[in-house]
mmCIF file of C-alpha atoms in Angstrom:
data_model
loop_
_atom_site.group_PDB
_atom_site.id
_atom_site.type_symbol
_atom_site.label_atom_id
_atom_site.label_comp_id
_atom_site.label_asym_id
_atom_site.label_seq_id
_atom_site.Cartn_x
_atom_site.Cartn_y
_atom_site.Cartn_z
ATOM 1 C CA UNK F 1 0.000 0.000 0.000
ATOM 2 C CA UNK F 2 1.109 3.511 -0.834
ATOM 3 C CA UNK F 3 -0.323 6.668 0.684
ATOM 4 C CA UNK F 4 0.121 10.190 -0.668
ATOM 5 C CA UNK F 5 -0.886 13.149 1.473
ATOM 6 C CA UNK F 6 -0.945 16.537 -0.244
ATOM 7 C CA UNK F 7 -0.927 19.970 1.344
ATOM 8 C CA UNK F 8 -0.837 23.529 0.080
ATOM 9 C CA UNK F 9 -2.784 25.050 -2.751
ATOM 10 C CA UNK F 10 -5.455 27.700 -2.523
ATOM 11 C CA UNK F 11 -6.254 31.066 -4.045
ATOM 12 C CA UNK F 12 -3.586 33.576 -5.026
ATOM 13 C CA UNK F 13 -3.376 36.662 -7.204
ATOM 14 C CA UNK F 14 -1.501 36.669 -10.484
ATOM 15 C CA UNK F 15 2.222 37.056 -9.839
ATOM 16 C CA UNK F 16 1.986 35.456 -6.425
ATOM 17 C CA UNK F 17 3.479 32.256 -5.054
ATOM 18 C CA UNK F 18 2.241 28.990 -3.617
ATOM 19 C CA UNK F 19 3.943 25.884 -2.287
ATOM 20 C CA UNK F 20 2.605 22.363 -2.646
ATOM 21 C CA UNK F 21 3.900 19.450 -0.603
ATOM 22 C CA UNK F 22 3.245 15.743 -0.865
ATOM 23 C CA UNK F 23 4.291 13.131 1.674
ATOM 24 C CA UNK F 24 4.501 9.522 0.523
ATOM 25 C CA UNK F 25 4.491 6.566 2.865
ATOM 26 C CA UNK F 26 4.026 2.823 2.758
ATOM 27 C CA UNK F 27 5.705 0.462 0.300
ATOM 28 C CA UNK F 28 7.848 3.078 -1.459
ATOM 29 C CA UNK F 29 11.348 1.648 -1.202
ATOM 30 C CA UNK F 30 11.389 1.101 -5.001
ATOM 31 C CA UNK F 31 10.422 4.652 -5.873
ATOM 32 C CA UNK F 32 11.647 5.783 -9.291
ATOM 33 C CA UNK F 33 10.291 9.322 -9.229
ATOM 34 C CA UNK F 34 7.786 11.688 -7.669
ATOM 35 C CA UNK F 35 6.095 14.599 -9.318
ATOM 36 C CA UNK F 36 3.127 16.870 -9.805
ATOM 37 C CA UNK F 37 0.535 16.819 -12.552
ATOM 38 C CA UNK F 38 -2.349 19.205 -13.097
ATOM 39 C CA UNK F 39 -5.711 19.119 -14.761
ATOM 40 C CA UNK F 40 -7.711 22.164 -15.742
ATOM 41 C CA UNK F 41 -11.437 21.949 -16.554
ATOM 42 C CA UNK F 42 -11.983 20.415 -19.973
ATOM 43 C CA UNK F 43 -8.301 19.580 -20.409
ATOM 44 C CA UNK F 44 -6.189 16.471 -20.069
ATOM 45 C CA UNK F 45 -3.977 15.877 -17.078
ATOM 46 C CA UNK F 46 -0.451 17.098 -17.796
ATOM 47 C CA UNK F 47 2.935 16.802 -16.171
ATOM 48 C CA UNK F 48 4.042 19.917 -14.296
ATOM 49 C CA UNK F 49 7.325 18.675 -12.892
ATOM 50 C CA UNK F 50 8.988 15.516 -11.670
ATOM 51 C CA UNK F 51 12.136 14.471 -9.860
ATOM 52 C CA UNK F 52 13.836 11.085 -9.862
ATOM 53 C CA UNK F 53 15.581 9.430 -6.958
ATOM 54 C CA UNK F 54 18.784 10.538 -8.675
ATOM 55 C CA UNK F 55 17.545 14.165 -8.538
ATOM 56 C CA UNK F 56 16.965 14.450 -12.285
ATOM 57 C CA UNK F 57 14.181 16.974 -12.839
ATOM 58 C CA UNK F 58 11.740 17.581 -15.673
ATOM 59 C CA UNK F 59 9.346 20.483 -16.154
ATOM 60 C CA UNK F 60 6.588 21.433 -18.514
ATOM 61 C CA UNK F 61 7.738 24.192 -20.850
ATOM 62 C CA UNK F 62 5.024 26.488 -19.541
ATOM 63 C CA UNK F 63 6.415 26.445 -15.982
ATOM 64 C CA UNK F 64 10.166 26.425 -16.578
ATOM 65 C CA UNK F 65 11.861 29.231 -14.692
ATOM 66 C CA UNK F 66 8.826 29.761 -12.457
ATOM 67 C CA UNK F 67 8.318 26.429 -10.696
ATOM 68 C CA UNK F 68 10.875 24.396 -8.767
ATOM 69 C CA UNK F 69 10.477 20.802 -7.648
ATOM 70 C CA UNK F 70 12.510 19.271 -4.843
ATOM 71 C CA UNK F 71 12.351 16.144 -2.730
ATOM 72 C CA UNK F 72 13.395 15.015 0.699
ATOM 73 C CA UNK F 73 14.079 11.434 1.617
ATOM 74 C CA UNK F 74 14.016 10.957 5.321
ATOM 75 C CA UNK F 75 14.171 7.197 5.331
ATOM 76 C CA UNK F 76 13.290 4.309 3.063
ATOM 77 C CA UNK F 77 9.667 4.457 4.160
ATOM 78 C CA UNK F 78 8.881 8.111 3.570
ATOM 79 C CA UNK F 79 9.544 10.692 0.917
ATOM 80 C CA UNK F 80 8.303 14.204 0.421
ATOM 81 C CA UNK F 81 8.130 16.179 -2.799
ATOM 82 C CA UNK F 82 7.596 19.930 -2.866
ATOM 83 C CA UNK F 83 6.584 22.183 -5.731
ATOM 84 C CA UNK F 84 7.431 25.851 -5.263
ATOM 85 C CA UNK F 85 5.336 27.903 -7.674
ATOM 86 C CA UNK F 86 6.365 31.514 -8.298
ATOM 87 C CA UNK F 87 5.066 34.184 -10.665
ATOM 88 C CA UNK F 88 1.782 32.340 -10.961
ATOM 89 C CA UNK F 89 -0.492 33.062 -13.895
ATOM 90 C CA UNK F 90 -4.250 32.573 -14.319
ATOM 91 C CA UNK F 91 -3.506 29.754 -16.765
ATOM 92 C CA UNK F 92 -1.863 27.835 -13.907
ATOM 93 C CA UNK F 93 -5.312 27.393 -12.374
ATOM 94 C CA UNK F 94 -6.031 23.673 -12.084
ATOM 95 C CA UNK F 95 -6.303 20.753 -9.721
ATOM 96 C CA UNK F 96 -2.786 19.608 -8.919
ATOM 97 C CA UNK F 97 -2.122 15.915 -8.273
ATOM 98 C CA UNK F 98 0.873 14.362 -6.578
ATOM 99 C CA UNK F 99 2.257 11.302 -8.335
ATOM 100 C CA UNK F 100 4.732 8.607 -7.373
ATOM 101 C CA UNK F 101 6.130 5.985 -9.753
ATOM 102 C CA UNK F 102 7.270 2.757 -8.159
ATOM 103 C CA UNK F 103 9.025 -0.136 -9.844
ATOM 104 C CA UNK F 104 8.036 -3.731 -9.173
ATOM 105 C CA UNK F 105 9.811 -7.098 -9.407
ATOM 106 C CA UNK F 106 8.425 -7.713 -12.927
ATOM 107 C CA UNK F 107 10.065 -4.583 -14.282
ATOM 108 C CA UNK F 108 6.870 -2.576 -14.530
ATOM 109 C CA UNK F 109 6.258 0.883 -13.118
ATOM 110 C CA UNK F 110 3.162 1.556 -11.049
ATOM 111 C CA UNK F 111 1.548 4.963 -10.655
ATOM 112 C CA UNK F 112 -0.062 6.181 -7.463
ATOM 113 C CA UNK F 113 -1.953 9.459 -7.119
ATOM 114 C CA UNK F 114 -2.890 11.890 -4.439
ATOM 115 C CA UNK F 115 -6.438 13.158 -4.068
ATOM 116 C CA UNK F 116 -5.652 16.485 -5.736
ATOM 117 C CA UNK F 117 -5.484 20.041 -4.455
ATOM 118 C CA UNK F 118 -7.019 23.108 -6.093
ATOM 119 C CA UNK F 119 -4.823 25.995 -7.190
ATOM 120 C CA UNK F 120 -6.658 29.106 -8.352
ATOM 121 C CA UNK F 121 -4.853 32.158 -9.708
ATOM 122 C CA UNK F 122 -6.941 35.287 -10.075
ATOM 123 C CA UNK F 123 -6.114 37.962 -12.620
#
């Protein structure tokens, strides 16, 4: 079992900042990466940013230079990923989902998701 607990999000004015955090626990010793995705109304879920256990990061083009993802590994049973969002724009408004990718013995990668947290940027 894997649990993801998200915090942060809310309402902010354009140009402001927000910080999202996600704490993972459970059977996560084979974590490959953690990240954040978002889904706006009527749109598909998209990757915002991700970080591997080797600290390799990826970002959507639309957030590069504004968002920063980082992770903390306290022990083999718990990891936290944080998304610092600066210079927010109205188009960043969406539900943000924490994601963790975990490898299994068969060589497959399993996805687990948080419940989602709303980010609203007013103009």
